[in-house]
Amino acid sequence: MAKHLVLAGGGHAHMEILANLGEFIKLGWRVTGIGPSDYHYYSGMGPGMLGTTYEPDDIRFATRAQVEAQGGTFVRDTIVAVDPQKRCLELASGAQVEYDLVSFNTGSSIRRPEITGDQEKIYTVKPIERLYEAREAISSQADLHPIRVAVIGGGPAGAEISGNLRELLAGSSCPAEVILYAGRRFMGRFPEAVRQKSRRLLGRAGVKIVENGYLQRIDDMHLVFDGTGGEAVDFILLATGVHPSSFFETAGMAVGRDGGLLVNRFLQHVDYPEVFGGGDCISFQERELDKVGVYAVRENPVLLHNLKAIIQGQPLQAFDPGGDYLLIFNLGQGQGVLRKRWLNMSGRLAFKVKDWIDRKFIERFK
């Protein structure tokens, strides 16, 4: 029987592999893609979808169609466990998938606080599809009665989500309040210029930024911070820290400090040479990398090369993360904040640069 390559997840780091899947089949390998949806949503455009700048079809890749069109098999399911000794993946359905070679790009999940009571109006910003669900629910209610929407998280995700919520609610029939609960310091790990430009744009849009502590729990849609409070809201969007899937650590595989699959400079697991990975689900042994899409995109050609190289017995290529990267936040209503080394700028031009880059990326792999 032909050997089996499994692509676990259809994320940003697998785009090049998915586009060139036929090459592996020509080498005599079976190829299976596994993912929770027939589509993969580009996270960089997720906040814009929430704010109605984009529609779902504008920001997603048809993963199943791409795999099957090239002769591969696609399984719509979620990986819940891995057995590296048996080279086997266990899926939520109970099915098991054996592999000879596997690449993980299973992304990350949002950390959730303790929650009691109804959770119907609580949304995590990942998976990205949840933002469209939030958009539909919030916009429908905003035309019926005044609403208060809370965004939890003081980093870039929280900033982008809150700004695009203001865009979503700009035309609502009833008053709507958007409150960004930003921990103790809004955008705390960024230069002061970036923080101030972001704060100014959000304030101008009508976002209220609160820096009075960290969310401890949610009791029946009441927010409790550091053991005090109980502020009632109508909708909650969680944009707090992300973490990789726990199944790597549960399986006894070497992981990084954040629980991500520990890979060497070839994006290959440090103990299992038949295991590769990219994106948010890995921890890069050479140095810690931010959980940003730019690294997943840079990992694309290296993963494609190394999977083919290990099949053909050729030398592997090292991944170079590169230096400082371009960072642009979409803060809604056509406004953005851009940072690259010494350059900091905000306004419509920053958003237009981001929009152009994002659309070119989508166009390249659709």
Short mmCIF file of C-alpha atoms in Angstrom, two decimals:
data_model
loop_
_atom_site.label_atom_id
_atom_site.label_comp_id
_atom_site.label_asym_id
_atom_site.label_seq_id
_atom_site.Cartn_x
_atom_site.Cartn_y
_atom_site.Cartn_z
CA MET A 1 0.00 0.00 0.00
CA ALA A 2 1.17 3.54 -0.76
CA LYS A 3 2.63 5.49 2.10
CA HIS A 4 0.40 8.07 3.74
CA LEU A 5 0.92 11.84 4.21
CA VAL A 6 -1.57 13.50 6.55
CA LEU A 7 -2.08 17.26 6.70
CA ALA A 8 -3.57 17.93 10.13
CA GLY A 9 -5.32 21.26 9.70
CA GLY A 10 -5.64 23.56 6.71
CA GLY A 11 -4.13 26.68 8.26
CA HIS A 12 -1.90 29.41 6.83
CA ALA A 13 1.29 27.31 7.03
CA HIS A 14 -0.22 24.61 4.79
CA MET A 15 -1.30 26.88 1.93
CA GLU A 16 1.68 26.04 -0.32
CA ILE A 17 1.35 22.32 0.41
CA LEU A 18 -2.37 22.34 -0.38
CA ALA A 19 -1.72 24.20 -3.63
CA ASN A 20 0.88 21.59 -4.65
CA LEU A 21 -0.77 18.46 -3.28
CA GLY A 22 -0.61 16.74 -6.64
CA GLU A 23 3.18 16.58 -6.42
CA PHE A 24 2.98 14.20 -3.46
CA ILE A 25 0.48 12.00 -5.25
CA LYS A 26 2.79 11.86 -8.27
CA LEU A 27 5.49 10.61 -5.89
CA GLY A 28 3.23 7.66 -5.09
CA TRP A 29 1.88 8.83 -1.73
CA ARG A 30 -1.69 8.93 -0.49
CA VAL A 31 -2.62 12.33 0.93
CA THR A 32 -5.33 13.06 3.49
CA GLY A 33 -6.32 16.47 4.81
CA ILE A 34 -8.16 16.72 8.13
CA GLY A 35 -10.01 19.79 9.36
CA PRO A 36 -13.12 20.81 11.30
CA SER A 37 -14.59 22.65 8.29
CA ASP A 38 -14.61 22.34 4.51
CA TYR A 39 -13.14 25.86 4.52
CA HIS A 40 -10.21 27.61 6.13
CA TYR A 41 -10.81 31.22 7.15
CA TYR A 42 -7.95 33.72 6.92
CA SER A 43 -7.62 35.16 10.42
CA GLY A 44 -6.08 38.43 9.23
CA MET A 45 -9.41 39.40 7.67
CA GLY A 46 -11.66 38.04 10.42
CA PRO A 47 -12.22 41.37 12.23
CA GLY A 48 -13.09 42.96 8.88
CA MET A 49 -15.72 40.27 8.32
CA LEU A 50 -17.18 41.13 11.72
CA GLY A 51 -17.35 44.78 10.71
CA THR A 52 -18.95 43.96 7.29
CA THR A 53 -15.95 45.10 5.24
CA TYR A 54 -15.77 41.50 4.00
CA GLU A 55 -18.22 38.65 3.54
CA PRO A 56 -17.33 35.07 4.54
CA ASP A 57 -16.54 34.01 0.97
CA ASP A 58 -14.05 36.89 0.66
CA ILE A 59 -11.81 35.53 3.41
CA ARG A 60 -11.93 31.75 3.12
CA PHE A 61 -10.24 28.98 1.16
CA ALA A 62 -12.16 25.92 -0.05
CA THR A 63 -9.87 23.36 1.58
CA ARG A 64 -11.94 20.26 0.84
CA ALA A 65 -12.40 21.18 -2.81
CA GLN A 66 -8.69 21.92 -3.20
CA VAL A 67 -7.65 18.58 -1.68
CA GLU A 68 -10.14 16.48 -3.61
CA ALA A 69 -9.51 18.23 -6.94
CA GLN A 70 -5.88 17.02 -6.81
CA GLY A 71 -6.70 13.43 -5.90
CA GLY A 72 -6.42 13.62 -2.12
CA THR A 73 -8.95 12.72 0.57
CA PHE A 74 -10.50 15.24 2.94
CA VAL A 75 -11.92 14.28 6.34
CA ARG A 76 -14.10 16.84 8.10
CA ASP A 77 -13.37 16.09 11.74
CA THR A 78 -11.36 17.33 14.71
CA ILE A 79 -8.15 15.75 15.99
CA VAL A 80 -8.42 14.97 19.70
CA ALA A 81 -5.35 12.78 20.29
CA VAL A 82 -2.11 11.65 18.71
CA ASP A 83 -0.09 8.48 19.33
CA PRO A 84 3.39 9.17 17.96
CA GLN A 85 4.57 5.62 18.71
CA LYS A 86 1.82 4.06 16.60
CA ARG A 87 1.81 6.99 14.18
CA CYS A 88 -1.91 7.40 14.59
CA LEU A 89 -4.37 10.28 15.01
CA GLU A 90 -7.64 9.91 16.89
CA LEU A 91 -10.57 12.02 15.73
CA ALA A 92 -13.59 13.36 17.61
CA SER A 93 -15.81 10.94 15.70
CA GLY A 94 -13.83 8.02 17.10
CA ALA A 95 -12.13 7.32 13.77
CA GLN A 96 -8.39 6.70 13.68
CA VAL A 97 -6.05 7.81 10.91
CA GLU A 98 -2.60 6.24 10.59
CA TYR A 99 0.23 8.17 8.97
CA ASP A 100 3.76 7.67 7.70
CA LEU A 101 4.38 11.41 7.57
CA VAL A 102 2.31 14.16 9.19
CA SER A 103 2.34 17.94 9.30
CA PHE A 104 0.36 19.75 12.00
CA ASN A 105 -1.18 23.16 11.44
CA THR A 106 -4.03 22.91 13.92
CA GLY A 107 -3.85 26.50 15.12
CA SER A 108 -4.71 27.70 18.59
CA SER A 109 -7.71 28.25 20.84
CA ILE A 110 -8.85 31.16 23.00
CA ARG A 111 -8.42 30.84 26.75
CA ARG A 112 -11.83 30.86 28.42
CA PRO A 113 -12.55 32.10 31.95
CA GLU A 114 -14.88 30.33 34.33
CA ILE A 115 -18.40 30.72 32.93
CA THR A 116 -21.74 30.00 34.60
CA GLY A 117 -25.21 30.42 33.15
CA ASP A 118 -26.28 30.89 29.56
CA GLN A 119 -23.39 31.01 27.07
CA GLU A 120 -25.39 31.62 23.90
CA LYS A 121 -24.21 35.23 23.59
CA ILE A 122 -20.55 34.56 24.43
CA TYR A 123 -18.25 34.23 21.42
CA THR A 124 -14.57 33.41 21.10
CA VAL A 125 -12.70 35.11 18.25
CA LYS A 126 -11.37 31.70 17.16
CA PRO A 127 -12.39 29.80 15.15
CA ILE A 128 -12.88 32.75 12.83
CA GLU A 129 -16.31 31.50 11.73
CA ARG A 130 -17.59 32.50 15.16
CA LEU A 131 -17.14 36.15 14.24
CA TYR A 132 -19.75 35.83 11.51
CA GLU A 133 -22.15 34.20 13.97
CA ALA A 134 -21.53 37.08 16.38
CA ARG A 135 -22.06 39.61 13.60
CA GLU A 136 -25.48 38.18 12.72
CA ALA A 137 -26.64 37.89 16.32
CA ILE A 138 -25.45 41.33 17.44
CA SER A 139 -26.71 43.25 14.42
CA SER A 140 -30.17 41.69 14.69
CA GLN A 141 -30.51 42.68 18.35
CA ALA A 142 -29.10 46.17 17.84
CA ASP A 143 -32.11 47.12 15.74
CA LEU A 144 -34.54 46.04 18.48
CA HIS A 145 -33.20 47.58 21.68
CA PRO A 146 -30.09 49.26 23.18
CA ILE A 147 -27.23 46.82 23.73
CA ARG A 148 -23.88 46.68 25.52
CA VAL A 149 -21.14 44.58 23.92
CA ALA A 150 -18.03 43.64 25.90
CA VAL A 151 -14.73 42.70 24.29
CA ILE A 152 -12.30 40.95 26.64
CA GLY A 153 -8.60 41.27 25.81
CA GLY A 154 -6.19 44.19 25.63
CA GLY A 155 -4.01 42.99 22.76
CA PRO A 156 -4.29 43.48 18.98
CA ALA A 157 -7.21 41.05 18.66
CA GLY A 158 -9.24 42.96 21.24
CA ALA A 159 -8.43 46.27 19.57
CA GLU A 160 -9.41 45.03 16.11
CA ILE A 161 -12.58 43.33 17.32
CA SER A 162 -13.81 46.35 19.26
CA GLY A 163 -13.10 48.76 16.41
CA ASN A 164 -14.92 46.59 13.90
CA LEU A 165 -17.85 46.15 16.27
CA ARG A 166 -18.25 49.92 16.19
CA GLU A 167 -18.36 49.74 12.40
CA LEU A 168 -20.95 46.95 12.55
CA LEU A 169 -23.14 48.95 14.94
CA ALA A 170 -22.73 52.34 13.27
CA GLY A 171 -26.05 52.05 11.45
CA SER A 172 -28.08 50.33 14.16
CA SER A 173 -31.51 51.68 15.03
CA CYS A 174 -30.90 51.73 18.79
CA PRO A 175 -27.99 52.99 20.94
CA ALA A 176 -25.12 50.50 21.23
CA GLU A 177 -22.12 50.59 23.55
CA VAL A 178 -18.82 48.77 22.90
CA ILE A 179 -16.52 48.36 25.91
CA LEU A 180 -12.99 46.98 25.55
CA TYR A 181 -11.78 45.46 28.82
CA ALA A 182 -8.03 45.64 28.30
CA GLY A 183 -6.63 44.10 31.48
CA ARG A 184 -4.36 46.54 33.30
CA ARG A 185 -2.71 48.12 30.25
CA PHE A 186 -4.10 48.40 26.73
CA MET A 187 -1.67 47.03 24.09
CA GLY A 188 0.94 46.76 26.82
CA ARG A 189 3.68 45.02 24.80
CA PHE A 190 3.71 47.56 21.98
CA PRO A 191 5.62 50.85 21.60
CA GLU A 192 3.92 53.90 23.06
CA ALA A 193 3.33 55.40 19.62
CA VAL A 194 1.37 52.32 18.51
CA ARG A 195 -0.62 52.28 21.74
CA GLN A 196 -1.57 55.93 21.49
CA LYS A 197 -2.49 55.82 17.81
CA SER A 198 -4.68 52.76 18.42
CA ARG A 199 -6.30 54.29 21.49
CA ARG A 200 -7.01 57.52 19.63
CA LEU A 201 -8.69 55.78 16.68
CA LEU A 202 -10.79 53.54 18.91
CA GLY A 203 -11.81 56.47 21.09
CA ARG A 204 -12.80 58.48 18.04
CA ALA A 205 -14.96 55.54 16.90
CA GLY A 206 -16.71 55.42 20.26
CA VAL A 207 -15.03 52.43 21.91
CA LYS A 208 -14.73 52.74 25.69
CA ILE A 209 -11.42 51.27 26.95
CA VAL A 210 -11.35 49.99 30.54
CA GLU A 211 -8.06 49.06 32.28
CA ASN A 212 -9.21 48.00 35.74
CA GLY A 213 -7.96 44.42 35.96
CA TYR A 214 -8.39 40.95 34.53
CA LEU A 215 -11.60 39.03 34.03
CA GLN A 216 -12.00 36.27 36.60
CA ARG A 217 -15.33 34.78 35.59
CA ILE A 218 -18.64 35.37 33.86
CA ASP A 219 -21.79 34.85 35.95
CA ASP A 220 -24.98 34.91 33.89
CA MET A 221 -23.59 37.58 31.50
CA HIS A 222 -22.16 39.60 34.40
CA LEU A 223 -18.40 40.30 34.23
CA VAL A 224 -16.44 39.78 37.44
CA PHE A 225 -12.95 41.31 37.56
CA ASP A 226 -10.31 40.39 40.15
CA GLY A 227 -12.99 39.24 42.58
CA THR A 228 -15.11 42.39 42.31
CA GLY A 229 -17.81 43.79 40.09
CA GLY A 230 -20.65 42.11 38.28
CA GLU A 231 -21.18 44.38 35.28
CA ALA A 232 -24.05 43.23 33.06
CA VAL A 233 -23.65 43.11 29.28
CA ASP A 234 -25.67 41.73 26.37
CA PHE A 235 -22.89 40.13 24.31
CA ILE A 236 -19.32 39.08 25.11
CA LEU A 237 -16.46 38.50 22.66
CA LEU A 238 -13.41 36.77 24.14
CA ALA A 239 -10.15 37.93 22.55
CA THR A 240 -7.88 36.76 25.35
CA GLY A 241 -4.62 34.81 25.00
CA VAL A 242 -4.33 31.78 22.73
CA HIS A 243 -2.94 28.32 23.42
CA PRO A 244 -2.17 25.32 21.18
CA SER A 245 -4.08 22.04 21.39
CA SER A 246 -3.25 20.02 24.49
CA PHE A 247 -3.01 16.68 22.69
CA PHE A 248 0.72 17.04 22.00
CA GLU A 249 1.56 17.28 25.69
CA THR A 250 -1.01 14.61 26.60
CA ALA A 251 0.72 12.25 24.17
CA GLY A 252 4.05 12.76 25.95
CA MET A 253 5.61 14.58 23.00
CA ALA A 254 8.18 17.29 23.66
CA VAL A 255 6.47 20.69 23.76
CA GLY A 256 7.50 24.29 24.35
CA ARG A 257 6.60 26.51 27.29
CA ASP A 258 3.19 27.22 25.78
CA GLY A 259 2.39 23.56 25.09
CA GLY A 260 3.07 23.85 21.38
CA LEU A 261 4.68 21.04 19.39
CA LEU A 262 8.44 21.54 19.84
CA VAL A 263 10.10 21.70 16.42
CA ASN A 264 13.69 22.22 15.34
CA ARG A 265 14.99 24.63 12.70
CA PHE A 266 13.57 22.36 9.98
CA LEU A 267 10.05 22.65 11.47
CA GLN A 268 10.45 18.97 12.37
CA HIS A 269 9.62 17.58 15.79
CA VAL A 270 12.71 17.22 17.96
CA ASP A 271 12.04 13.52 18.69
CA TYR A 272 9.91 12.26 15.80
CA PRO A 273 11.43 12.95 12.35
CA GLU A 274 8.20 12.01 10.59
CA VAL A 275 6.31 14.81 12.37
CA PHE A 276 6.36 18.41 11.12
CA GLY A 277 4.34 21.49 11.98
CA GLY A 278 3.76 25.20 11.52
CA GLY A 279 1.65 28.12 12.67
CA ASP A 280 0.28 28.72 16.15
CA CYS A 281 0.37 25.05 17.16
CA ILE A 282 4.18 24.83 17.25
CA SER A 283 6.95 26.08 19.52
CA PHE A 284 10.11 26.92 17.56
CA GLN A 285 13.15 25.55 19.42
CA GLU A 286 15.58 28.15 18.07
CA ARG A 287 13.71 31.11 19.56
CA GLU A 288 10.25 32.04 20.75
CA LEU A 289 8.00 33.40 18.00
CA ASP A 290 4.99 35.66 18.36
CA LYS A 291 1.64 34.05 17.55
CA VAL A 292 1.14 36.05 14.37
CA GLY A 293 0.19 34.91 10.89
CA VAL A 294 3.32 36.29 9.27
CA TYR A 295 5.40 33.39 10.62
CA ALA A 296 2.91 30.81 9.36
CA VAL A 297 3.07 32.39 5.92
CA ARG A 298 6.90 32.35 5.99
CA GLU A 299 6.84 28.68 7.03
CA ASN A 300 4.86 27.70 3.93
CA PRO A 301 7.69 27.07 1.43
CA VAL A 302 9.91 25.44 4.06
CA LEU A 303 7.24 22.90 5.02
CA LEU A 304 6.51 22.14 1.37
CA HIS A 305 10.22 21.65 0.62
CA ASN A 306 10.93 19.54 3.70
CA LEU A 307 7.98 17.18 3.30
CA LYS A 308 9.06 16.49 -0.28
CA ALA A 309 12.72 16.26 0.77
CA ILE A 310 12.13 13.66 3.48
CA ILE A 311 10.14 11.55 1.01
CA GLN A 312 12.89 11.77 -1.60
CA GLY A 313 15.83 11.48 0.78
CA GLN A 314 17.04 15.01 0.07
CA PRO A 315 18.53 17.58 2.52
CA LEU A 316 16.08 19.53 4.63
CA GLN A 317 15.85 23.33 4.51
CA ALA A 318 16.16 25.41 7.68
CA PHE A 319 13.46 27.92 8.52
CA ASP A 320 14.61 31.51 8.97
CA PRO A 321 11.92 33.51 10.81
CA GLY A 322 13.48 36.75 9.62
CA GLY A 323 13.70 40.00 11.52
CA ASP A 324 11.10 42.60 12.40
CA TYR A 325 7.84 42.18 10.51
CA LEU A 326 5.20 44.53 9.16
CA LEU A 327 2.29 44.78 11.57
CA ILE A 328 -1.01 46.43 10.62
CA PHE A 329 -4.17 46.53 12.71
CA ASN A 330 -7.60 46.97 11.14
CA LEU A 331 -9.47 49.16 13.63
CA GLY A 332 -12.67 49.45 11.62
CA GLN A 333 -14.33 52.09 9.44
CA GLY A 334 -11.40 52.06 7.04
CA GLN A 335 -8.86 53.01 9.71
CA GLY A 336 -5.65 51.19 10.59
CA VAL A 337 -2.40 51.40 12.53
CA LEU A 338 0.86 50.33 10.84
CA ARG A 339 4.23 49.56 12.41
CA LYS A 340 7.50 48.49 10.80
CA ARG A 341 10.75 49.13 12.68
CA TRP A 342 10.92 52.92 13.10
CA LEU A 343 7.82 53.62 10.99
CA ASN A 344 4.51 54.17 12.77
CA MET A 345 1.45 55.51 10.97
CA SER A 346 -2.31 55.49 11.35
CA GLY A 347 -5.38 56.31 9.30
CA ARG A 348 -6.88 55.25 5.99
CA LEU A 349 -3.58 54.60 4.21
CA ALA A 350 -2.55 52.06 6.85
CA PHE A 351 -5.82 50.17 6.37
CA LYS A 352 -5.52 50.32 2.56
CA VAL A 353 -2.05 48.76 2.74
CA LYS A 354 -3.38 45.93 4.91
CA ASP A 355 -6.41 45.41 2.69
CA TRP A 356 -4.23 45.18 -0.42
CA ILE A 357 -1.83 42.68 1.19
CA ASP A 358 -4.66 40.53 2.54
CA ARG A 359 -6.57 40.46 -0.75
CA LYS A 360 -3.41 39.49 -2.66
CA PHE A 361 -2.82 36.61 -0.22
CA ILE A 362 -6.39 35.37 -0.68
CA GLU A 363 -6.15 35.72 -4.47
CA ARG A 364 -2.90 33.76 -4.54
CA PHE A 365 -4.29 30.64 -2.89
CA LYS A 366 -7.98 30.65 -3.88
#
